[in-house]
Coordinates of N, CA and C in Angstrom, one line a residue:
X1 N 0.8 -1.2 0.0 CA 0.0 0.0 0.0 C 0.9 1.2 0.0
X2 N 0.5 2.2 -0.7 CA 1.1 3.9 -0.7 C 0.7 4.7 -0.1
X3 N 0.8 5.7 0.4 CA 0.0 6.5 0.7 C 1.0 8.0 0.0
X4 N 0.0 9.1 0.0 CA 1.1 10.1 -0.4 C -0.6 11.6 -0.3
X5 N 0.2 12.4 -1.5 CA -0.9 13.5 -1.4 C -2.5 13.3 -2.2
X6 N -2.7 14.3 -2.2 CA -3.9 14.0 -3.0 C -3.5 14.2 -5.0
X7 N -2.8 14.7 -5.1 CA -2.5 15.3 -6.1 C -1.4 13.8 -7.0
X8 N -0.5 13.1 -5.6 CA -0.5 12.0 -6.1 C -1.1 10.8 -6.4
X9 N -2.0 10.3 -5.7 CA -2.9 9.6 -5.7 C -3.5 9.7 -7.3
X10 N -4.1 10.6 -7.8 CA -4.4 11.2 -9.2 C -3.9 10.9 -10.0
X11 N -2.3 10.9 -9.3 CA -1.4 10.8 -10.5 C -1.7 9.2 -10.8
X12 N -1.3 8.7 -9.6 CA -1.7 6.8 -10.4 C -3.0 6.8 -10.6
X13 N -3.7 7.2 -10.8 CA -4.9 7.0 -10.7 C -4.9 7.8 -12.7
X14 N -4.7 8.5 -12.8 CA -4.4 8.9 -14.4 C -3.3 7.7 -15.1
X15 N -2.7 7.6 -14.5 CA -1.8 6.5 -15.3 C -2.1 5.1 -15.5
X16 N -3.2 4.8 -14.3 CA -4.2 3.5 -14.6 C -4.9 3.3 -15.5
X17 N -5.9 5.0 -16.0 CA -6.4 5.0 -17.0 C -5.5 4.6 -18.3
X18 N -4.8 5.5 -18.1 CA -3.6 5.4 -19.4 C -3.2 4.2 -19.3
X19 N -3.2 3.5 -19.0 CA -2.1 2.0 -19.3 C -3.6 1.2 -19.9
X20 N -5.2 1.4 -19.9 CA -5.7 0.6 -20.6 C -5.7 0.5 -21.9
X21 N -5.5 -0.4 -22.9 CA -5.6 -0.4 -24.2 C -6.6 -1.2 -24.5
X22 N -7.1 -0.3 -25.0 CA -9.3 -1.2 -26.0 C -9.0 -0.2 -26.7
X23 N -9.9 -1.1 -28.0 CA -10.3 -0.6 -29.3 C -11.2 0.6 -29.3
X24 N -11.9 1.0 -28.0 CA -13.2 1.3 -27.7 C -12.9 2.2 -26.6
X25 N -13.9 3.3 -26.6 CA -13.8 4.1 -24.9 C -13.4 3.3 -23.9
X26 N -12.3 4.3 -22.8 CA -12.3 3.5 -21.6 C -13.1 3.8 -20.7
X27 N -14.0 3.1 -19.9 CA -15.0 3.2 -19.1 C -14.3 3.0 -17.3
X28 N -14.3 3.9 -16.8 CA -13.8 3.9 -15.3 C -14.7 3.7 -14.4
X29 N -15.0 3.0 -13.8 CA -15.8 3.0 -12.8 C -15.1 3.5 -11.3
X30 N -16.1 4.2 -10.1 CA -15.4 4.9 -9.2 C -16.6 4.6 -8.0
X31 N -16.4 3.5 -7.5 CA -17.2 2.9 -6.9 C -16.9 3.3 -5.2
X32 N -17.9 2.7 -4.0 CA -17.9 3.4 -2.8 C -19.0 3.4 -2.1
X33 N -19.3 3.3 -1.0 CA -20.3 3.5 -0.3 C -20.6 5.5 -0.2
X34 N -22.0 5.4 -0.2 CA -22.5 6.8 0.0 C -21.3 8.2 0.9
X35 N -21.2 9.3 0.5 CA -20.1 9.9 1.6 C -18.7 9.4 1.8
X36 N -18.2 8.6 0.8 CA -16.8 8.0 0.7 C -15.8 8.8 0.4
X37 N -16.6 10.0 -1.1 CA -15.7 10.8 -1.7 C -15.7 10.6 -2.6
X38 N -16.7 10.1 -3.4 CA -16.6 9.0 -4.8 C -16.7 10.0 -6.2
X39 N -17.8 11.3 -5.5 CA -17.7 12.2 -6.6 C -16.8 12.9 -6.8
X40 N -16.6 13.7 -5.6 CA -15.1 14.3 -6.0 C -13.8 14.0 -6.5
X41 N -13.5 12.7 -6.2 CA -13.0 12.1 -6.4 C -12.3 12.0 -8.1
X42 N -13.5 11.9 -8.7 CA -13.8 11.5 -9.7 C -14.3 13.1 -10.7
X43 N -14.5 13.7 -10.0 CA -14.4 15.1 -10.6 C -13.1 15.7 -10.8
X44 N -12.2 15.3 -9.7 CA -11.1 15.8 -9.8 C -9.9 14.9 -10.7
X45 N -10.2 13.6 -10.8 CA -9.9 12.4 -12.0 C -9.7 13.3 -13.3
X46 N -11.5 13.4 -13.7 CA -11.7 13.9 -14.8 C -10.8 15.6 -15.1
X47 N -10.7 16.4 -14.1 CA -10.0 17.5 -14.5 C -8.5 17.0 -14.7
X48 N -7.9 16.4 -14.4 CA -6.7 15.7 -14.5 C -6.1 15.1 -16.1
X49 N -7.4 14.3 -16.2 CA -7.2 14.1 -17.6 C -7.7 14.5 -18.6
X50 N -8.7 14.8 -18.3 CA -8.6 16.7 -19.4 C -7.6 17.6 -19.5
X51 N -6.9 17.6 -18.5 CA -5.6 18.5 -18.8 C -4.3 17.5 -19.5
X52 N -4.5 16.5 -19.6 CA -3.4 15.5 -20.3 C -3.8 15.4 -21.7
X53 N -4.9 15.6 -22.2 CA -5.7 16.1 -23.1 C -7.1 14.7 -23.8
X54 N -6.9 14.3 -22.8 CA -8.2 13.1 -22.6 C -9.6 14.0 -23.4
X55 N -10.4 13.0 -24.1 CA -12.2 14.0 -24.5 C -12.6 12.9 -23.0
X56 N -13.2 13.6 -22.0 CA -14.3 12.9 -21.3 C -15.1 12.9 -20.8
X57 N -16.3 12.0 -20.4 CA -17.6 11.8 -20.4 C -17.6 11.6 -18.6
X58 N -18.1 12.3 -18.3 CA -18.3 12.4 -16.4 C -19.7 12.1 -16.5
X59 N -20.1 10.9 -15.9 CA -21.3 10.4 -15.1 C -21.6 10.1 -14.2
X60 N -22.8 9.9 -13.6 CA -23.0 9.4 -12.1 C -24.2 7.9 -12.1
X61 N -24.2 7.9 -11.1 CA -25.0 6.7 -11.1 C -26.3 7.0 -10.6
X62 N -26.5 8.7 -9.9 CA -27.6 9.4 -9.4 C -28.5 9.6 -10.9
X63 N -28.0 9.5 -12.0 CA -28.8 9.6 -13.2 C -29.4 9.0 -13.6
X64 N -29.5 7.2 -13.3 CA -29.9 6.5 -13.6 C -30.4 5.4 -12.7
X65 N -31.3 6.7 -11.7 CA -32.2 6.0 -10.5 C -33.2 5.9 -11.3
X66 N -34.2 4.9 -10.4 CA -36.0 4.8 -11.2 C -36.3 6.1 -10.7
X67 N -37.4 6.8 -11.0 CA -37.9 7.6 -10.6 C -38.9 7.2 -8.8
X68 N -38.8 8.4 -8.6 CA -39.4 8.0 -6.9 C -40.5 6.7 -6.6
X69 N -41.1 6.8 -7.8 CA -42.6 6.1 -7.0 C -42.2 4.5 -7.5
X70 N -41.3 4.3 -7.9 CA -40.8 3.0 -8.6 C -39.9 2.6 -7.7
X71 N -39.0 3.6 -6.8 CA -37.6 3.3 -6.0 C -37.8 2.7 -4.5
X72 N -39.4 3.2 -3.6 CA -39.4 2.3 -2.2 C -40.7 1.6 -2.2
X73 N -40.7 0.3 -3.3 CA -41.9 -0.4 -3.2 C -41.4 -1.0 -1.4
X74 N -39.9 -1.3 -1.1 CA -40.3 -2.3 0.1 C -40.2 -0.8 1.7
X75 N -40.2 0.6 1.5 CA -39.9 1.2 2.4 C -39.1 2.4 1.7
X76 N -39.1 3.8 2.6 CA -38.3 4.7 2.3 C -36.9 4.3 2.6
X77 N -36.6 3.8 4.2 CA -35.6 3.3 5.0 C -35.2 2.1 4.7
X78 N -35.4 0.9 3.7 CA -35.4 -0.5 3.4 C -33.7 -0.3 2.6
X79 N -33.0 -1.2 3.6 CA -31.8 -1.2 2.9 C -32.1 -2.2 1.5
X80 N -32.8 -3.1 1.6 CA -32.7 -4.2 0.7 C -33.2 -3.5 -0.4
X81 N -34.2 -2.4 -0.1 CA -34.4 -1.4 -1.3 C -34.0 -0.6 -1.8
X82 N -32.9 0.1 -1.1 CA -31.8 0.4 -1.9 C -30.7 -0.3 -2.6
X83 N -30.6 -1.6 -2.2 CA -30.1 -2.6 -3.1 C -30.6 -2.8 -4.2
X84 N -32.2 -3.3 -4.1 CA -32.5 -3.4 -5.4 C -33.1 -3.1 -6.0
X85 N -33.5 -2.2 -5.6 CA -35.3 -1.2 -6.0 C -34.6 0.4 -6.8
X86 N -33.5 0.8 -6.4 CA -33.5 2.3 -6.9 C -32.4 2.3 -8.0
X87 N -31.9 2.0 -8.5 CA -31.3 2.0 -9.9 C -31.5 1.0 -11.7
X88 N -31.4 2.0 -12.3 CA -32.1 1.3 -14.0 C -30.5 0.5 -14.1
X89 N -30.3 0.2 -14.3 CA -29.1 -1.0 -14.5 C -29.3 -1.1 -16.2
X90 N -30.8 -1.6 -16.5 CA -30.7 -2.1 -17.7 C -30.5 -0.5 -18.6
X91 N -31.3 0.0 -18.3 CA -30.8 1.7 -19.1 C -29.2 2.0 -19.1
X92 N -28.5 2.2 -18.0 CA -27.7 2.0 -18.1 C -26.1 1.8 -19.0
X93 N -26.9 0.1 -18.8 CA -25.8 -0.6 -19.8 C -26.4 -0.2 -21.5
X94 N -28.1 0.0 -21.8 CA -28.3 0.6 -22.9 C -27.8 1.4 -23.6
X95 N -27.6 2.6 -23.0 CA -27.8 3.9 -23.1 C -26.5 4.4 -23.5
X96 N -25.4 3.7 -22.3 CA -24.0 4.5 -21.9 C -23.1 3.3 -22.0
X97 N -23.2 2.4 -21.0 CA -22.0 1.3 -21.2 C -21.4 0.5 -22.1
X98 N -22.9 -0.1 -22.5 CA -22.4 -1.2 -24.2 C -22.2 -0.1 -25.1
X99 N -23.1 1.0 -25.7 CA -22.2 1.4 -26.8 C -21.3 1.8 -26.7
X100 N -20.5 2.1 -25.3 CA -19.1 2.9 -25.3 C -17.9 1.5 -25.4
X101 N -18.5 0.4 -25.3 CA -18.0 -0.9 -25.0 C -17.4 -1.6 -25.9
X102 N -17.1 -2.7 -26.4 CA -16.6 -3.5 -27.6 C -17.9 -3.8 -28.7
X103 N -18.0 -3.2 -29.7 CA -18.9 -3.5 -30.8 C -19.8 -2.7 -30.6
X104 N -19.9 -1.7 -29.5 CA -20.4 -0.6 -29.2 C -20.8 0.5 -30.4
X105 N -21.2 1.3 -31.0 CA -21.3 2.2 -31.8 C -20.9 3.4 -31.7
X106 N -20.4 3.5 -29.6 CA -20.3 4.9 -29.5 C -21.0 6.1 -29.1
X107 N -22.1 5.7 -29.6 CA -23.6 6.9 -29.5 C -24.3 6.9 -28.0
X108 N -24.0 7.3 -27.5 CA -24.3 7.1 -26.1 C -24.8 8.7 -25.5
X109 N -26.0 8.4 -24.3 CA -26.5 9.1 -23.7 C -25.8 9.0 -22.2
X110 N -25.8 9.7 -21.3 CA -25.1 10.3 -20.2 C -26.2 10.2 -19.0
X111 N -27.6 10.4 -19.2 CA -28.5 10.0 -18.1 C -30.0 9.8 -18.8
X112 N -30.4 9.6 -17.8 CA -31.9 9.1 -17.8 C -33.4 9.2 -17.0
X113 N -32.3 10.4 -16.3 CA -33.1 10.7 -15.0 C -32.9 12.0 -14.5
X114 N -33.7 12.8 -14.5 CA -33.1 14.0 -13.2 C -33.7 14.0 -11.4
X115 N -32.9 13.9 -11.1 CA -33.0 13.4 -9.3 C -33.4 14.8 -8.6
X116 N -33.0 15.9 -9.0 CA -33.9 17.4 -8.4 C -35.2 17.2 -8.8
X117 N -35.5 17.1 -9.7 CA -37.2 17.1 -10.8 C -37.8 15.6 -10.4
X118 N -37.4 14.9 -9.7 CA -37.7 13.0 -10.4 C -38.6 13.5 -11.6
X119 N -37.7 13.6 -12.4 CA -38.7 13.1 -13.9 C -37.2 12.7 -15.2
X120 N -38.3 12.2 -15.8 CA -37.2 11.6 -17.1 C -36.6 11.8 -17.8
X121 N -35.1 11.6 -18.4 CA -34.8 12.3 -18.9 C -34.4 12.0 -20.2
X122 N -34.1 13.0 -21.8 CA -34.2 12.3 -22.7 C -32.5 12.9 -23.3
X123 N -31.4 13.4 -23.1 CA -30.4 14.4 -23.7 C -30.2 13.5 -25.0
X124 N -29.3 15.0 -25.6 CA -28.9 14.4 -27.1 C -28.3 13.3 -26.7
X125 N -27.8 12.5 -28.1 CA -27.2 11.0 -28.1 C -25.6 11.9 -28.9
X126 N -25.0 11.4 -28.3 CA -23.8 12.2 -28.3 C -23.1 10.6 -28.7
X127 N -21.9 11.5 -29.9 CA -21.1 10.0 -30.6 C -19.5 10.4 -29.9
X128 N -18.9 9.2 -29.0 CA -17.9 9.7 -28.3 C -16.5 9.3 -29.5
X129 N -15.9 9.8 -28.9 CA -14.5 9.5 -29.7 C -13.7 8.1 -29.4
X130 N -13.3 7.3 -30.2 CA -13.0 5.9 -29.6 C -11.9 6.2 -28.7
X131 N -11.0 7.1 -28.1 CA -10.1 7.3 -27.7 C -10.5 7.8 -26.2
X132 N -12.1 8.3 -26.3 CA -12.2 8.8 -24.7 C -12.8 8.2 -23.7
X133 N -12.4 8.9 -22.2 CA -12.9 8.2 -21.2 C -13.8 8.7 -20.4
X134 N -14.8 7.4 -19.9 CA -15.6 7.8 -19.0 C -15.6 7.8 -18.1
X135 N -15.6 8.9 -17.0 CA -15.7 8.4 -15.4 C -16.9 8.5 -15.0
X136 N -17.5 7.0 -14.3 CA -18.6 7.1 -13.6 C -18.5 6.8 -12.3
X137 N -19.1 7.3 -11.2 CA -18.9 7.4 -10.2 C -20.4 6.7 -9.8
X138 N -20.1 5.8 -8.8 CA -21.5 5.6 -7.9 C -21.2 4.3 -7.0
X139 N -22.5 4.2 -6.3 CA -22.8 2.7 -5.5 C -22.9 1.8 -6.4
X140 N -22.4 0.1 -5.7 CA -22.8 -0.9 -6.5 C -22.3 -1.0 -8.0
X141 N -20.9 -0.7 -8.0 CA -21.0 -0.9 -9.4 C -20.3 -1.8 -9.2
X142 N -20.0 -3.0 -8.8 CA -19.4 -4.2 -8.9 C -20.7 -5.3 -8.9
X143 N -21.6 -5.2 -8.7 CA -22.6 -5.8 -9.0 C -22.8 -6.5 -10.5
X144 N -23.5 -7.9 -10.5 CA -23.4 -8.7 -11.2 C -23.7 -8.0 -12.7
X145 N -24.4 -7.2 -12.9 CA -25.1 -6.3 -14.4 C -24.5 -5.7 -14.7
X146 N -23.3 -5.2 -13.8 CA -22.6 -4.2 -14.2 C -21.0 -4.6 -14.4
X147 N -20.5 -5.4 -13.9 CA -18.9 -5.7 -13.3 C -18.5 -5.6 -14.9
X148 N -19.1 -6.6 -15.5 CA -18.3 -7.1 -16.9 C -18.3 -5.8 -17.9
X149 N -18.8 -4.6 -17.4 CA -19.1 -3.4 -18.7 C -17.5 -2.2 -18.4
X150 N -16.9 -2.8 -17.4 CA -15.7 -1.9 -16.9 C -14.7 -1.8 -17.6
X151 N -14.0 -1.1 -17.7 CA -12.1 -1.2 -18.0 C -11.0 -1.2 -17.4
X152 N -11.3 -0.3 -16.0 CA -10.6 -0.1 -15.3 C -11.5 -0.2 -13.7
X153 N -11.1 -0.4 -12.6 CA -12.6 -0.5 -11.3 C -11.5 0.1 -10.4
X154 N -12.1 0.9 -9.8 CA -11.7 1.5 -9.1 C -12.6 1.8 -7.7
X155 N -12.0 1.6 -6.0 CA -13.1 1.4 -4.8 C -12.7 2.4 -4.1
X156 N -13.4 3.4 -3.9 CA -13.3 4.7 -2.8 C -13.8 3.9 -1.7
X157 N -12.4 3.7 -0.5 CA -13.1 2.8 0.7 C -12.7 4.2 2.1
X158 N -14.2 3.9 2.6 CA -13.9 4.5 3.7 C -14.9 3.9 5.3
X159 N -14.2 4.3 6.3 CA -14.8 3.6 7.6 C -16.2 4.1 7.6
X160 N -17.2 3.2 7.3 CA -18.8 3.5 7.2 C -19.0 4.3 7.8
X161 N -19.0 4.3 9.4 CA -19.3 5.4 10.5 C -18.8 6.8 10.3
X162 N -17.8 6.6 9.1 CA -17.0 8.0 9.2 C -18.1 8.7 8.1
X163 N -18.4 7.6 7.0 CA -19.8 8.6 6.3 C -20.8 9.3 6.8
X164 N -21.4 8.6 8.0 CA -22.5 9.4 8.2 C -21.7 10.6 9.0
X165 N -20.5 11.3 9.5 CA -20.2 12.3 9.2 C -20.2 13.1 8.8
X166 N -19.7 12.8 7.3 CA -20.0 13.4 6.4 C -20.8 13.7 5.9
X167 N -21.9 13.2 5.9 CA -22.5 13.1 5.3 C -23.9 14.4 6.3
X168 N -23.7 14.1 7.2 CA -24.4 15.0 8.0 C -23.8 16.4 7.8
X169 N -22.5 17.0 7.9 CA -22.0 17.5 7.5 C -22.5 18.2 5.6
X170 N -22.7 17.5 4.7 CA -22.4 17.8 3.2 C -24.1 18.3 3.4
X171 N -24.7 17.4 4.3 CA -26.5 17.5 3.7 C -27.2 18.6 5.0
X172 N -26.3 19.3 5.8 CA -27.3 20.3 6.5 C -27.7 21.3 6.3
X173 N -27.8 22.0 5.3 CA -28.8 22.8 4.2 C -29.6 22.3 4.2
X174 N -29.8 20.7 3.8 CA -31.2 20.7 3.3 C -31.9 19.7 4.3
X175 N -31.3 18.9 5.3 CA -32.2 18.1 5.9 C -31.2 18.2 7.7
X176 N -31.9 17.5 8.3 CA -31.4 17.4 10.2 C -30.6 16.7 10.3
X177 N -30.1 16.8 11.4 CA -29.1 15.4 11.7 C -29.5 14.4 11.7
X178 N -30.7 14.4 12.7 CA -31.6 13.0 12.8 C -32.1 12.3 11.6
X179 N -32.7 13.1 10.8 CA -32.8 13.0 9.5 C -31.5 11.8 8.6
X180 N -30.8 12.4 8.4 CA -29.6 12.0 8.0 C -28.9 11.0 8.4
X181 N -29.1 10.6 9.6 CA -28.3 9.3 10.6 C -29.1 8.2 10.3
X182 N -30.9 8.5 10.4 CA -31.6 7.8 10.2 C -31.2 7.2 8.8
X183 N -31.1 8.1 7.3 CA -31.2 7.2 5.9 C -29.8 6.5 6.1
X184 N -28.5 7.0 7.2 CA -27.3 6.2 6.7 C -27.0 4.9 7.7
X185 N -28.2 4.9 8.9 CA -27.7 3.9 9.4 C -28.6 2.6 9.4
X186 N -30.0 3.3 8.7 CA -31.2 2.2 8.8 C -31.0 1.9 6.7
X187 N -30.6 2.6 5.6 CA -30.7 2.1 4.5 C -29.4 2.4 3.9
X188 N -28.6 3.3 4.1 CA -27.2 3.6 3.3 C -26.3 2.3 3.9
X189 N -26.1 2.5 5.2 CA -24.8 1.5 5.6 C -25.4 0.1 5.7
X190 N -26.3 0.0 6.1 CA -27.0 -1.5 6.0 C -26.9 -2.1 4.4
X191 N -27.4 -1.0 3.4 CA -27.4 -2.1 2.0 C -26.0 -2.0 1.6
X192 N -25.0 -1.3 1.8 CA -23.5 -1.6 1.8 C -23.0 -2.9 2.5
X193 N -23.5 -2.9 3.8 CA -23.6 -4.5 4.1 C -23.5 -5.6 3.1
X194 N -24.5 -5.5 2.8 CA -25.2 -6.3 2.3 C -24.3 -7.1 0.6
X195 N -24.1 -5.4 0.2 CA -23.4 -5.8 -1.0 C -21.9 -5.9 -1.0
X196 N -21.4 -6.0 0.2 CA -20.1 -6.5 0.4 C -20.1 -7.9 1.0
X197 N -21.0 -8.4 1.5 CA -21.1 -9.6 1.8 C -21.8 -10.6 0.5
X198 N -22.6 -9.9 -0.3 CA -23.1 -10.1 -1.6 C -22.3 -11.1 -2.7
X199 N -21.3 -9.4 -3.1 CA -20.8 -9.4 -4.3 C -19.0 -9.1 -3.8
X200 N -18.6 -8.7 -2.5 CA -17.1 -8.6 -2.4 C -16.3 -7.7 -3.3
X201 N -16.9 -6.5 -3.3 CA -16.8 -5.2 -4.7 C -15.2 -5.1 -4.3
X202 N -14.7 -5.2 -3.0 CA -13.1 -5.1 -3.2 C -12.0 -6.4 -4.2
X203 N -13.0 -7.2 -3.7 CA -12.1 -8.5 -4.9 C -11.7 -8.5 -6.1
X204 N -12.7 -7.8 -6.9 CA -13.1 -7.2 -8.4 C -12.4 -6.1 -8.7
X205 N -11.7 -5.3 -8.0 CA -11.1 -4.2 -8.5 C -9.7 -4.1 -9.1
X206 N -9.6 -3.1 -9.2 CA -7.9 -2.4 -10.2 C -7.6 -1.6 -8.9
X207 N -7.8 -0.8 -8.4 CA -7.4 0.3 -7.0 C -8.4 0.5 -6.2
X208 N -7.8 0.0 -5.1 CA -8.7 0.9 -3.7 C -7.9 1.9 -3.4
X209 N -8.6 3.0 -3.1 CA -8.3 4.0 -2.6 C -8.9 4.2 -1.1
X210 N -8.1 4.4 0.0 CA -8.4 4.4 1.2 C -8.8 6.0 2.0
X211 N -9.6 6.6 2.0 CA -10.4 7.8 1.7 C -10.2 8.4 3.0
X212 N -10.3 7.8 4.2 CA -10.3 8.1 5.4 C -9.6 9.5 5.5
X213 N -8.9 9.8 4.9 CA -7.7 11.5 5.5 C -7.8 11.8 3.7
X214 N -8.6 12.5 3.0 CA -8.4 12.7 1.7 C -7.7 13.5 1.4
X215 N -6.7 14.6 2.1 CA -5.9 15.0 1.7 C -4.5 14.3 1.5
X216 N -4.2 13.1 2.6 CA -3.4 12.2 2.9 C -3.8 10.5 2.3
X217 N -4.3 10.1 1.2 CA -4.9 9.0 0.9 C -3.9 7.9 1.1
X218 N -3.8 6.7 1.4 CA -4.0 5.5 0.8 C -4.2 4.7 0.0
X219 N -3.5 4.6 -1.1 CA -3.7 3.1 -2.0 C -3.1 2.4 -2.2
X220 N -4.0 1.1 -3.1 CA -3.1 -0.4 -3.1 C -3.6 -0.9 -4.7
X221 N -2.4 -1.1 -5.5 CA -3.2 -1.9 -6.8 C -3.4 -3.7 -6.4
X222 N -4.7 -3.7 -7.2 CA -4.3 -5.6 -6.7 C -4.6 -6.2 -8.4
X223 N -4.2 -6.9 -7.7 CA -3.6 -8.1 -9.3 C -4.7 -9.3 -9.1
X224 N -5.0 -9.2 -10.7 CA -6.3 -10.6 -10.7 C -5.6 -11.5 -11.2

């Protein structure tokens, strides 16, 4: 394991990208439990390699939730419903992952959802360059529908308890403490449970990144 700045960490983390070779966009995945750091992370990825002169495609996985009345058939608070109830998987891999993929076409959409509005979403179909990359950032993307659509996997890991945190922290504009403790300790950290006991999303990776001090990170490449 390494540890070093943040600015290093980026650095392998750009040169991971760069060492994939496909015929086709490289697709990044930037996986993590809720409040890990997965966006920024990954925001700050993408400025990185845009400055190396990468074309890329920045996504989330917040784009390609069901809409509300489709997401808590088992509960608002149901961890197992946030497992399995609140993301299009199949849109998705439609939309964004297989065409950017091998025998892909390329023509790919970026979301499918807007999460301020819950309503649907339709953007142009945009033809990427076979040379660029995508960062997508979200939960569960080691999961069975998704694993095989990767090129590179990458795990923002951080001490669960330390999310809700943050997380109380990032969301007190808009909601309470109580509020906030309640979705990360009755459905956020519980369906992370679940999907590391699941699917073992650290087994499946290219880098963990150890998030705990993000100015001071942690990482480890592992070898399949």
């Amino acid at each position: 394991m390494d540890q070093g700045t943040r600015d290093e960490v980026l650095g392998r983390l750009a040169e991971a990208v760069g060492s994939v070779t496909a015929a086709h966009p490289t697709r990044v995945a930037i996986d993590g439990p809720p409040a890990a750091g997965k966006t920024t992370l990954a925001d700050e990825l993408a400025v990185v390699l845009r400055t190396q002169g990468h074309d890329v495609i920045r996504a989330t996985i917040d784009d390609f939730l069901f809409p509300r009345t489709q997401r808590y058939p088992r509960g608002e608070y149901s961890a197992e419903g946030c497992y399995f109830d609140a993301h299009d998987y199949e849109a998705l891999n439609r939309v964004l992952l297989d065409p950017l993929g091998p025998g892909g076409d390329r023509r790919f959409q970026s979301a499918v959802y807007n999460h301020t509005a819950d309503t649907a979403l339709s953007p142009p179909v945009t033809t990427a360059p076979a040379d660029a990359v995508l960062v997508f950032d979200g939960v569960f993307l080691m999961r069975p529908e998704l694993i095989d659509r990767w090129d590179l996997r990458i795990f923002v890991s951080t001490a669960l308890e330390k999310t809700v945190d943050r997380a109380v922290t990032r969301e007190r504009r808009v909601s309470s403490r109580a509020d906030v403790e309640r979705r990360w300790r009755e459905r956020y950290i519980p369906s992370q449970q679940l999907y590391y006991a699941t699917v073992r999303p650290t087994d499946h990776v290219d880098v963990i990144v150890h998030n705990d001090e993000p100015q001071q990170p942690a990482w480890e490449t592992r070898t399949h």
